[in-house]
XYZ file of C-alpha atoms in Angstrom:
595
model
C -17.170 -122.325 18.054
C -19.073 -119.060 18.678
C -18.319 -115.750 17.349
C -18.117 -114.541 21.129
C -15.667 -117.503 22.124
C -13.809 -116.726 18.970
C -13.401 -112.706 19.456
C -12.597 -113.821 23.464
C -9.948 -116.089 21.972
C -8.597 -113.567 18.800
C -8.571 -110.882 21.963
C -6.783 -112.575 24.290
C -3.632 -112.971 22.077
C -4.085 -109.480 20.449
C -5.535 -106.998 22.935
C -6.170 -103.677 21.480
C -4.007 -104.865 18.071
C -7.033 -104.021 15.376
C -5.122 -104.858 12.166
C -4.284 -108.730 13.611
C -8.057 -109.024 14.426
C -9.308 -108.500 11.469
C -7.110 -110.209 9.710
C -7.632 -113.580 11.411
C -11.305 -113.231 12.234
C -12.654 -116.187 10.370
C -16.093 -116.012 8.749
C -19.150 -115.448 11.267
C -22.542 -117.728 11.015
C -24.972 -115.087 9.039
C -22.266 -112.494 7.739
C -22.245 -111.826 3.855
C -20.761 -108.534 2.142
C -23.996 -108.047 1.097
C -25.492 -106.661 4.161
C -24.784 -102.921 4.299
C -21.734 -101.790 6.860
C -23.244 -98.925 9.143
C -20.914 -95.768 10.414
C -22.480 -94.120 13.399
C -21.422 -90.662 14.227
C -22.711 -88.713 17.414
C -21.594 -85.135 17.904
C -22.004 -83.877 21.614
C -24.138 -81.198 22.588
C -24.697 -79.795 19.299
C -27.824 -78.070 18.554
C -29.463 -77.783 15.494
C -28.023 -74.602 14.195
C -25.697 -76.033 11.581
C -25.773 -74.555 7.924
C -28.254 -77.100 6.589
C -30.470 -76.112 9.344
C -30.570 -72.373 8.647
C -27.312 -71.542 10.297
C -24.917 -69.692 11.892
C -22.625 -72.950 12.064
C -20.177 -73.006 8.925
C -20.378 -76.847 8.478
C -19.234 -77.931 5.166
C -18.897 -81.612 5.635
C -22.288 -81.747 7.329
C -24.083 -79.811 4.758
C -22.356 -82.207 2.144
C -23.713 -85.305 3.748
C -27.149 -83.833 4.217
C -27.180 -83.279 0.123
C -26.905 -87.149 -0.004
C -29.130 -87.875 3.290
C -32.065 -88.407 4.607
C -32.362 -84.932 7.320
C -35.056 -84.656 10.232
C -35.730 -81.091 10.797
C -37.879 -82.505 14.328
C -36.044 -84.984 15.811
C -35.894 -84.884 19.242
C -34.404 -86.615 22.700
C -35.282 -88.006 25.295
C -33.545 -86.081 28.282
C -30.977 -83.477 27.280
C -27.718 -84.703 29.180
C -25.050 -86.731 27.539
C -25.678 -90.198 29.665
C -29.182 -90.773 29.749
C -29.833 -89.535 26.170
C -27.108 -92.087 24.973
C -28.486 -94.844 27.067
C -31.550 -94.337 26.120
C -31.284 -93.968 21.902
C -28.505 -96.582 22.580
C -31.126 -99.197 23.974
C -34.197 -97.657 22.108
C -35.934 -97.131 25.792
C -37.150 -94.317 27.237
C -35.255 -93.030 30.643
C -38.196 -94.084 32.851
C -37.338 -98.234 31.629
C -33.610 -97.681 31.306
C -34.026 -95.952 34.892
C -30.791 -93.704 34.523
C -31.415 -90.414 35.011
C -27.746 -89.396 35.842
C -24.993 -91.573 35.580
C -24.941 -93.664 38.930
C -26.118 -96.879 37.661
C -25.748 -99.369 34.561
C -28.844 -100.069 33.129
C -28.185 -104.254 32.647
C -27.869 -104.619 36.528
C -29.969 -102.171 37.657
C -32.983 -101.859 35.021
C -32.783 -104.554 32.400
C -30.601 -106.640 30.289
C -31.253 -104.586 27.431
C -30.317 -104.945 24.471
C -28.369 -102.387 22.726
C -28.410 -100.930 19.179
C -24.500 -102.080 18.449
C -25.197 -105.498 20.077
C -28.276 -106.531 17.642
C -25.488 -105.545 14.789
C -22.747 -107.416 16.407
C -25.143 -110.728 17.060
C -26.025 -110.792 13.247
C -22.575 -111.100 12.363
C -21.061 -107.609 12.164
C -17.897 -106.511 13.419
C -18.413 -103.414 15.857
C -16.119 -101.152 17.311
C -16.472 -97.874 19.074
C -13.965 -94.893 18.956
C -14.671 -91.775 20.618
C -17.302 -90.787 23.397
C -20.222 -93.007 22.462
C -21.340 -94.278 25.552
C -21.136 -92.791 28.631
C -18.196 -93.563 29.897
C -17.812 -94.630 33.445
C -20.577 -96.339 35.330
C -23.667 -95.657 33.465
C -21.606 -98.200 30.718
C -20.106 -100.263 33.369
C -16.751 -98.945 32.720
C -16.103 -100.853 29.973
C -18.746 -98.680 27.390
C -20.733 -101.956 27.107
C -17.913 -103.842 26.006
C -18.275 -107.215 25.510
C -21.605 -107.133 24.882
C -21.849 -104.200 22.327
C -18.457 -104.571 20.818
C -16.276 -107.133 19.030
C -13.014 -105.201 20.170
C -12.022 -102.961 23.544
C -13.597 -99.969 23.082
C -11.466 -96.532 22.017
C -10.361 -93.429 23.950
C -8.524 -90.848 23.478
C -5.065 -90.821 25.374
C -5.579 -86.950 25.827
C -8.970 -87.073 27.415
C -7.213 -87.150 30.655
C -6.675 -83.432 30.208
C -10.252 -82.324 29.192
C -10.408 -80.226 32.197
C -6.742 -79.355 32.686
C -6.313 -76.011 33.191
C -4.340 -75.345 29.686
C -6.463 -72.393 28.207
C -4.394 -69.529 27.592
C -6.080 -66.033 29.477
C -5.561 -62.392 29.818
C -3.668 -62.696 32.914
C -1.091 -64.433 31.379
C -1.754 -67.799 33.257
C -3.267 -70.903 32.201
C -6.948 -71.537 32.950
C -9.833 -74.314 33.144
C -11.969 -71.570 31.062
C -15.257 -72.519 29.218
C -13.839 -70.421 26.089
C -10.603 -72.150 25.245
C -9.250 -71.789 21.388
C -5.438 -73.323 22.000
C -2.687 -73.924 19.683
C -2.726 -77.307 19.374
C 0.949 -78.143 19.595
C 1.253 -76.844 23.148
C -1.467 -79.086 24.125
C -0.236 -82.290 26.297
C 0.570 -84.698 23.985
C 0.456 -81.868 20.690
C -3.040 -83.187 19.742
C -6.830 -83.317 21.401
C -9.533 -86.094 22.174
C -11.500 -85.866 18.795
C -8.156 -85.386 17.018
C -6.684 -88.607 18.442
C -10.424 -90.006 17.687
C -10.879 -88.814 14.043
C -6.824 -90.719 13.498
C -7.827 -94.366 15.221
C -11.239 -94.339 13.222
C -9.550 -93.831 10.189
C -7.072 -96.683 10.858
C -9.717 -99.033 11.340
C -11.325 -97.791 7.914
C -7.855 -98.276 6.442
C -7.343 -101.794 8.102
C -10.337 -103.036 6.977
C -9.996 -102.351 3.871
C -6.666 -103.959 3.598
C -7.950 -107.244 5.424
C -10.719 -107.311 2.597
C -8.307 -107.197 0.049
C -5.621 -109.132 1.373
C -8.023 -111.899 1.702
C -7.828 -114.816 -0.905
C -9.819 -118.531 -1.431
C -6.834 -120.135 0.396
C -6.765 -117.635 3.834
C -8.990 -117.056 6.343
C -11.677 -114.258 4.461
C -13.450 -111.397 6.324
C -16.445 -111.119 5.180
C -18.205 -109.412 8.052
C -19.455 -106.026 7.176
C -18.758 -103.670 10.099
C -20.859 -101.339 12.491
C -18.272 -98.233 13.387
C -19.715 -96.086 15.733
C -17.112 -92.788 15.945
C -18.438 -90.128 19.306
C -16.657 -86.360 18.840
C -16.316 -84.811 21.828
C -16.751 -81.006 20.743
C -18.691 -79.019 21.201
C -18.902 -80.304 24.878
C -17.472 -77.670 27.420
C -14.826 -76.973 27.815
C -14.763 -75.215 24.219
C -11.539 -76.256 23.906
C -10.569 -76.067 19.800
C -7.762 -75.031 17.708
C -7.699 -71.588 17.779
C -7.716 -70.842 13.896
C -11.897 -71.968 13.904
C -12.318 -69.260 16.139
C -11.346 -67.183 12.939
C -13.863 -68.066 10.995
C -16.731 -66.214 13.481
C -15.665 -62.820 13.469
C -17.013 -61.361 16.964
C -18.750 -58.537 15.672
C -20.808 -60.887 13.136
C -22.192 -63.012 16.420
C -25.424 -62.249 17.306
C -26.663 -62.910 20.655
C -29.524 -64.778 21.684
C -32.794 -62.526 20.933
C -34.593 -64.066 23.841
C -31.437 -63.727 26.957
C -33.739 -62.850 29.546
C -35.684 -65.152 32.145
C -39.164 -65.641 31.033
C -41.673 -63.809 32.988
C -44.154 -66.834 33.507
C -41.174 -69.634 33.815
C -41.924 -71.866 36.862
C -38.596 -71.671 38.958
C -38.179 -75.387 38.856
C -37.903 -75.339 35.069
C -35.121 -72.843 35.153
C -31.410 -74.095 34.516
C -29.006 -72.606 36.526
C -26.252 -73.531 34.940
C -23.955 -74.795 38.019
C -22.043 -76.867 36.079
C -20.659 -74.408 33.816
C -20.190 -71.690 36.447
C -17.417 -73.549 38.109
C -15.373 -72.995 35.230
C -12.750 -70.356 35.896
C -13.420 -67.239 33.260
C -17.156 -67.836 34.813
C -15.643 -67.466 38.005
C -14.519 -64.187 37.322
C -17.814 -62.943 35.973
C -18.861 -63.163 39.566
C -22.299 -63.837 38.826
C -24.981 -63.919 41.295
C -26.507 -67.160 42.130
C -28.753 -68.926 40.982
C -30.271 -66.340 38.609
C -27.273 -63.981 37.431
C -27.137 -63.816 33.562
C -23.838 -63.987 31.313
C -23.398 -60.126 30.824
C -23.525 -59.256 26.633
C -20.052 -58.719 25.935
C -19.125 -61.988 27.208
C -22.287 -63.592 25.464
C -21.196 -63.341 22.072
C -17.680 -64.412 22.906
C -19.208 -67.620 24.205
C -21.345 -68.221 21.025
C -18.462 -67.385 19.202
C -16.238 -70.425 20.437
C -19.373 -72.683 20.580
C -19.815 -72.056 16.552
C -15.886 -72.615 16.520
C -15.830 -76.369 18.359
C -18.594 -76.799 15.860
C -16.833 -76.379 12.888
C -13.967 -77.979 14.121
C -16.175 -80.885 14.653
C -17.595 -80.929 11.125
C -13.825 -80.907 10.263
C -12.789 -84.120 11.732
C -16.013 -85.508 10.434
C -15.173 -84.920 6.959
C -12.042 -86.525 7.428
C -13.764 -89.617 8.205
C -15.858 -89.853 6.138
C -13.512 -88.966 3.205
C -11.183 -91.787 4.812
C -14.559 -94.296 3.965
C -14.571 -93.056 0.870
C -11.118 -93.708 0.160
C -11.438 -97.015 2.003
C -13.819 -98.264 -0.848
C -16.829 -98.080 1.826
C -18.694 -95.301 0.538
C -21.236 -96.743 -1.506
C -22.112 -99.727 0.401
C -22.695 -98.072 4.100
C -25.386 -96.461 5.918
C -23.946 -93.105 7.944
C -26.173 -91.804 10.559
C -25.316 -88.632 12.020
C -26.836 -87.183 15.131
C -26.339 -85.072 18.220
C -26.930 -86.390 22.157
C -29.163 -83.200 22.576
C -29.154 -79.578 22.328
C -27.650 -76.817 23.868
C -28.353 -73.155 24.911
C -26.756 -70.085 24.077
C -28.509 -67.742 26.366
C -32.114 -68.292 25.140
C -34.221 -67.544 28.392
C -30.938 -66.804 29.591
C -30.142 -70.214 30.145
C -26.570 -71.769 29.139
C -25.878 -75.651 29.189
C -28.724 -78.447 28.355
C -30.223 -79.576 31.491
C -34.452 -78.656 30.635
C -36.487 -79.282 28.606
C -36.941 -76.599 26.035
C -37.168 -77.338 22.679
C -33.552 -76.015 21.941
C -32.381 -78.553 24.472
C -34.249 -81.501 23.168
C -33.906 -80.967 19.922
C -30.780 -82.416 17.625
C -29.464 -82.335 14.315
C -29.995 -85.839 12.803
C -29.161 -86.952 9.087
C -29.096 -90.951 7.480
C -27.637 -92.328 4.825
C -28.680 -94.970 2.499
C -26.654 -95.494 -0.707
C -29.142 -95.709 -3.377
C -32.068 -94.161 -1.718
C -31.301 -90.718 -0.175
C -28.325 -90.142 -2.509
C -30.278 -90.051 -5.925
C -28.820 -86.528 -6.706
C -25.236 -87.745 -6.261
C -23.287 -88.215 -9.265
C -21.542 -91.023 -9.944
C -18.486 -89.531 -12.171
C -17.932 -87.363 -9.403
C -16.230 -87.911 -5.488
C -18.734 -88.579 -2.512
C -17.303 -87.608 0.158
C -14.379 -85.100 -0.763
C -13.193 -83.788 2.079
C -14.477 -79.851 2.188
C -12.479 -76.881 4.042
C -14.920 -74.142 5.723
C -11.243 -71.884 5.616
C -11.913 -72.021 1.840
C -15.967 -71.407 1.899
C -16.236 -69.070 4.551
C -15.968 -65.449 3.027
C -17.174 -62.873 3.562
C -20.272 -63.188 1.425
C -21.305 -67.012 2.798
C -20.641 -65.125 6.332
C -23.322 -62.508 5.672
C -25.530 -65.003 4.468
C -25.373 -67.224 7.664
C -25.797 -63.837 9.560
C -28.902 -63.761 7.975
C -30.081 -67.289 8.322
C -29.534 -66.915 11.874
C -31.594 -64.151 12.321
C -34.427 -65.802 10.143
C -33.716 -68.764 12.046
C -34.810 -67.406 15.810
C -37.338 -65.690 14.796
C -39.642 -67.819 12.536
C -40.458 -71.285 12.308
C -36.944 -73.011 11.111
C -36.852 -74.688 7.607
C -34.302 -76.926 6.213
C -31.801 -75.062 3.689
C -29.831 -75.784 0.489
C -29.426 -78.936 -0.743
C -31.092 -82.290 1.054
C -31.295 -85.269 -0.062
C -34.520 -85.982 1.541
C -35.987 -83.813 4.103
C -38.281 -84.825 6.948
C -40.573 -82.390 8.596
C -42.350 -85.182 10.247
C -41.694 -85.755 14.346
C -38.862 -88.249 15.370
C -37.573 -88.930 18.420
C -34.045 -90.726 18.763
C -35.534 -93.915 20.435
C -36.753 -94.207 17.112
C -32.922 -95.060 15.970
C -32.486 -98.551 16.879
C -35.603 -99.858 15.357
C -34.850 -97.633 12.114
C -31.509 -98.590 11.553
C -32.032 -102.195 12.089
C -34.709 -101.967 9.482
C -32.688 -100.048 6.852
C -29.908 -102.874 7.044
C -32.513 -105.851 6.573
C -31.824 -106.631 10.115
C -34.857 -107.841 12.333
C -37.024 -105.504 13.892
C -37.243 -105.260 17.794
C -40.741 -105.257 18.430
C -42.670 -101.894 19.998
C -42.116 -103.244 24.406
C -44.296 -104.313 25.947
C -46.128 -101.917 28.965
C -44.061 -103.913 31.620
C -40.820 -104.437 29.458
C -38.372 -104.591 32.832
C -37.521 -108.617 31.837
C -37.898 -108.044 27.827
C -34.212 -107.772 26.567
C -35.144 -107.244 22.640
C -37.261 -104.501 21.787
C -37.863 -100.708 21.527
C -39.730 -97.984 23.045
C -39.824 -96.030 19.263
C -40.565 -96.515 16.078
C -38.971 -97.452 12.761
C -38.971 -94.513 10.904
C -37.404 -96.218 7.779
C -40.715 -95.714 5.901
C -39.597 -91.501 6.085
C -36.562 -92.361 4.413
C -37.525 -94.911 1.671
C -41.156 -92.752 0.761
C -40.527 -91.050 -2.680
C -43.442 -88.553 -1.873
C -45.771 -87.367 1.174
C -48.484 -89.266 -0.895
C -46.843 -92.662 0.023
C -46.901 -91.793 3.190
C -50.461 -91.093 3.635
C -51.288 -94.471 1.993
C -48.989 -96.745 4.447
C -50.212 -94.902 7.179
C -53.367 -93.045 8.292
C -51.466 -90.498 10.939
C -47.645 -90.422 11.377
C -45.889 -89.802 15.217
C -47.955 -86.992 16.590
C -45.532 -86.457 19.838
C -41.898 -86.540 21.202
C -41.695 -87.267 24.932
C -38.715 -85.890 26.885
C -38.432 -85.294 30.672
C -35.456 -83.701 33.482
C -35.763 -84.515 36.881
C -35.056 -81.997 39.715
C -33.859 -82.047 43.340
C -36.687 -79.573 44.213
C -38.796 -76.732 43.251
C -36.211 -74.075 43.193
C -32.852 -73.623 41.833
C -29.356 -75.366 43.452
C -26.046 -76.721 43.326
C -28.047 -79.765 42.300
C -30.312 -78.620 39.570
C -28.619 -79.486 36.626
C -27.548 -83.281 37.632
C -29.354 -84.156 40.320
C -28.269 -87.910 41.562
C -31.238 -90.301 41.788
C -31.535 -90.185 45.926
C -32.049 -86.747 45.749
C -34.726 -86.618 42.625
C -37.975 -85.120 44.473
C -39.779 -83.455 40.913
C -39.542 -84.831 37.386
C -40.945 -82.474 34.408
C -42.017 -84.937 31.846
C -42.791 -82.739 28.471
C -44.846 -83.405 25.224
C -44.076 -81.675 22.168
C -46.667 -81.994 19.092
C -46.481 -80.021 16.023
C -48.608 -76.967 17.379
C -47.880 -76.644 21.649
C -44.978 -77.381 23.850
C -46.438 -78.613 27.075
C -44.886 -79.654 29.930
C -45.988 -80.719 33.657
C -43.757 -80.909 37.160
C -44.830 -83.737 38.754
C -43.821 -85.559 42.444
C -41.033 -88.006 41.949
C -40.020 -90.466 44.806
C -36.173 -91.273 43.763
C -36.293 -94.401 46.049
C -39.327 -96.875 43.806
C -38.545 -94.607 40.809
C -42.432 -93.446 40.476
C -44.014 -90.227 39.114
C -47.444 -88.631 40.917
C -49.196 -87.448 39.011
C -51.469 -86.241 41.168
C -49.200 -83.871 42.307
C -48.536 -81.492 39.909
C -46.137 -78.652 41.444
C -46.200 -76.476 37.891
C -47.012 -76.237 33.887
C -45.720 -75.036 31.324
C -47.347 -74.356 27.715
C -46.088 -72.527 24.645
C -48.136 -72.303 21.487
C -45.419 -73.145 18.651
C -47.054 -70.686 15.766
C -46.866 -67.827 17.899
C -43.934 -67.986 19.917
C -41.368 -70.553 18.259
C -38.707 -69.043 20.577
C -41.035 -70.366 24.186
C -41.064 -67.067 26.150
C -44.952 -67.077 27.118
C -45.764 -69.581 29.706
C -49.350 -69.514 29.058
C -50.651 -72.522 30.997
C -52.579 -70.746 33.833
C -54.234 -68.602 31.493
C -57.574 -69.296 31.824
C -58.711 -69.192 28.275
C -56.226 -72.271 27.791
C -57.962 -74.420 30.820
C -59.486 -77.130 28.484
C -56.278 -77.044 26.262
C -54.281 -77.965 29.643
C -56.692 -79.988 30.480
C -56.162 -82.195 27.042
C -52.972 -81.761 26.804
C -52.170 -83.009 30.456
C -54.507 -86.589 29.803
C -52.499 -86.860 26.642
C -48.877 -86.587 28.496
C -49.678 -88.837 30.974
C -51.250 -91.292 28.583
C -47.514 -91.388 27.089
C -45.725 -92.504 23.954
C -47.673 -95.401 23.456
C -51.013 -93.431 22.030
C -48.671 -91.149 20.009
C -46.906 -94.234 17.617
C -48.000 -93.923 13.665
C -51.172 -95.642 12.380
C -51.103 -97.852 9.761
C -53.789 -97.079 7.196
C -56.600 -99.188 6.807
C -56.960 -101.587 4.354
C -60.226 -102.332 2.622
């Protein structure tokens, strides 16, 4: 009997039961406790502005894993909104193969049976379940979040998700409102609890059951042996910033700073601005009755909004130290590989944009941490807990809140540098297609191959790289001798409904996509071009360019000077545009030579 025909079987009897299907899950054709169990963690919408990445986030738990991980200070996405950026790291194929560019279509019917990074685990005999937000939900997952392909059981959601625009947030006028700044006291929320509350609980019951089913196993009884692949999605910091209210204490208002760069950029192409629609039909926006498209968030209410951003942040690293001190406590800690990353960035008011939705580099870049017991966790001691769970109520004084004033400020206006305590940092450039290949490789799982130019009818492979070798190298020397030039790019692209700023810019459905800005990001320029787009075959011209952008990174980290008409830059664009549209595939490391 198959493992599929078996879990159809187990799941027909037991539905959404998880204790009775582990329990009677009998032992699956290449499973062995010896493979390594995997705990996958995505965050939503957070930047990279947590502590270990120079601040202002208070995040405890985060910081804590990154002393024991492996941390990528570049890694970056492939479009910066929440569907096509999971679809895409999810498969390991850029949004151009999976073809989603919104969320209108599901990539197996429409693109390409792909398949997915929880599926590979799940066919080599682990047992995979998803709690939380990490696929798409709806139809870019075909309503079921890729269940039964990805999954061994029904995938996980939060009763109280129903309400994640109710209008509940408490407001000056005394009423209740559908606000983008929403601290609430969590017991007069519907149902007394919250998505990644209710999500943070069922993950830790499936720690807790598996552990139990390992132990309650014996010679004479059915034996689960699989090791698992737990992939937990937090909602927060998504809008609404809907949190418990006591995180909000932790960011006094006066200590927020607000974005040095809050202006539009002289030299921005229209097309590249993001209006933020989306967020402007929220109801305290509403009443900020701001001009459209190009009103700005006035200052008093900028800081307020950073303020409650930082908050759902820290409540996130919260509920992500409860898990993973519930793996500790489960007896998991030491034998699984935790990989922690956001879906994309976000902005708080740089170029005085709000949302995702473009593709500036604090859109497309994410917070991104692995680990691998035994190799990025050298500096952990054994006498002592791994994963204790840490409380940022206890840490935050005073003192650490001056000093993550200060990181902050060093952090937007110089090139930003890993801080504290890392297990292993990474400077070099990643990109989060990179994730499937990687993570396959760091569990001794095979490899999907690099696809192939026309990879439409190729179900197993990847459009990144393994970037395992980052992680395992105990110097930059060993790098340099297994290969001869690592990743020199990250690719990301947005499409657009037209050249100027609508109700449609910031999720424009594929019918209507007329421009697509595909961007290239190496370790000195930014550059980015606005190309045609026909949303009907699903093709770029790029012989019509409508607009460029180019920022040069060691002078203006913070991408405020468009200087790609410049003239004294016309064989720099003139590179740097053959080197976009050759693509990814000229940008993949080189392999040393061997003599």
């Amino acid at each position: 009997m198959s493992s599929a025909t078996r879990d159809r079987m187990i799941l027909s009897r037991y539905q959404y039961f998880v204790i009775p299907f582990i329990l009677l899950l009998t032992r699956r054709g290449e499973a062995s406790n010896s493979k390594p169990n995997v705990l996958f963690i995505v965050a939503d919408d957070l930047r990279a502005s947590l502590n270990c990445y120079g601040g202002p986030i208070i995040s405890p738990n985060l910081d804590q894993l990154a002393s024991q991980s492996a941390v990528f200070n570049n890694a970056f996405v492939q479009q910066a909104v929440c569907g096509p950026s999971r679809i895409s790291f999810l498969t390991g194929r850029r949004p151009d193969t999976t073809k989603l560019y919104d969320f209108g279509f599901y990539w197996r019917t429409f693109a390409g049976n792909y398949t997915t990074l929880p599926q590979h685990f799940k066919e080599n005999g682990y047992f995979t379940a998803s709690v939380g937000k990490v696929f798409h939900p709806g139809v870019a997952s075909n309503g079921t979040d890729d269940f039964p392909y990805s999954w061994s059981i029904p995938p996980y959601h939060a009763s109280t998700e129903k309400y994640v625009y109710a209008k509940v947030c408490p407001s000056e006028d005394g009423k209740l409102h559908n606000n983008v700044v929403c601290p609430v006291n969590v017991s007069r929320m519907p149902e007394h609890s919250l998505p990644d509350l209710q999500t943070t609980e069922r993950a830790l019951e499936i720690l807790a059951n598996l552990s139990a089913a390992r132990k309650n196993s014996s010679p004479d009884s059915p034996t689960w042996d699989s090791p698992f692949f737990l992939a937990v999605g937090f909602r927060k910091p998504h809008l609404n910033w809907k949190y418990p209210e006591e995180f909000r204490d932790l960011y006094p208002l006066e200590s927020v700073e607000i974005a040095p760069n809050r202006q539009i950029p002289a030299k921005l192409p229209s097309v590249a601005w993001e209006d933020f629609f989306t967020a402007r039909q929220r109801d305290d926006m509403k009443a900020m009755n701001l001009s459209f498209p190009y009103g700005l968030i006035p200052d008093d209410h900028h800081a307020l909004m950073r303020q409650s951003y930082y908050a759902a942040s820290t409540f996130v690293d919260y509920e992500l130290g409860r898990v993973l001190q519930g793996l500790e406590e489960a007896g998991f800690a030491n034998n699984t590989i935790i990989s922690f990353v956001g879906d994309h960035g976000w902005q708080l008011g740089e170029h005085g944009e709000w949302c995702k939705y473009s593709n500036f580099e604090v859109a497309t870049r994410v917070p991104l941490m692995v680990h691998v017991p035994g190799m990025t966790d050298t500096n952990y001691q054994r006498s002592k807990r791994k994963f204790p769970l840490r409380d940022p109520f206890e840490l935050a004084t005073k003192e650490r809140r001056e000093k993550s004033k200060l990181s902050s400020k060093i952090a937007t206006k110089q090139k930003r540098q890993l801080k504290g305590d890392i297990g292993v940092a990474v400077e070099d450039l990643v990109e989060l297609v990179d994730m499937f290949p990687s993570l396959s490789e760091l569990a001794g799982l095979k490899v999907p191959p690099v696809c192939p130019p026309q990879p439409f009818k190729v179900d197993f492979c990847a459009e990144g790289n393994s970037f395992a070798p980052l992680v395992k190298a105990h110097s930059r020397q060993e790098i340099k001798q297994e290969f001869s030039r690592w990743k020199n790019a990250t690719f990301s692209q947005y499409p657009r409904p037209g050249m100027t700023p609508s109700v449609y810019t910031d999720l424009p459905n594929l019918e209507i996509i007329t421009v697509m800005g595909y961007s290239m990001l190496t370790e000195d320029y930014h550059y980015t071009e606005w190309v045609g787009f026909n949303g009907t075959t699903i093709k770029a011209d790029w012989s019509d360019v409508k607009a460029r952008e180019l920022y040069i990174r060691g002078v203006d980290p913070l991408e405020d000077n468009n200087v790609a008409d410049e003239s004294e830059y016309k064989d720099l664009v003139k590179k740097l545009s053959q080197e976009l549209q050759n693509g990814w595939r000229y940008s993949q490391p080189v392999l040393a030579s061997r003599n």
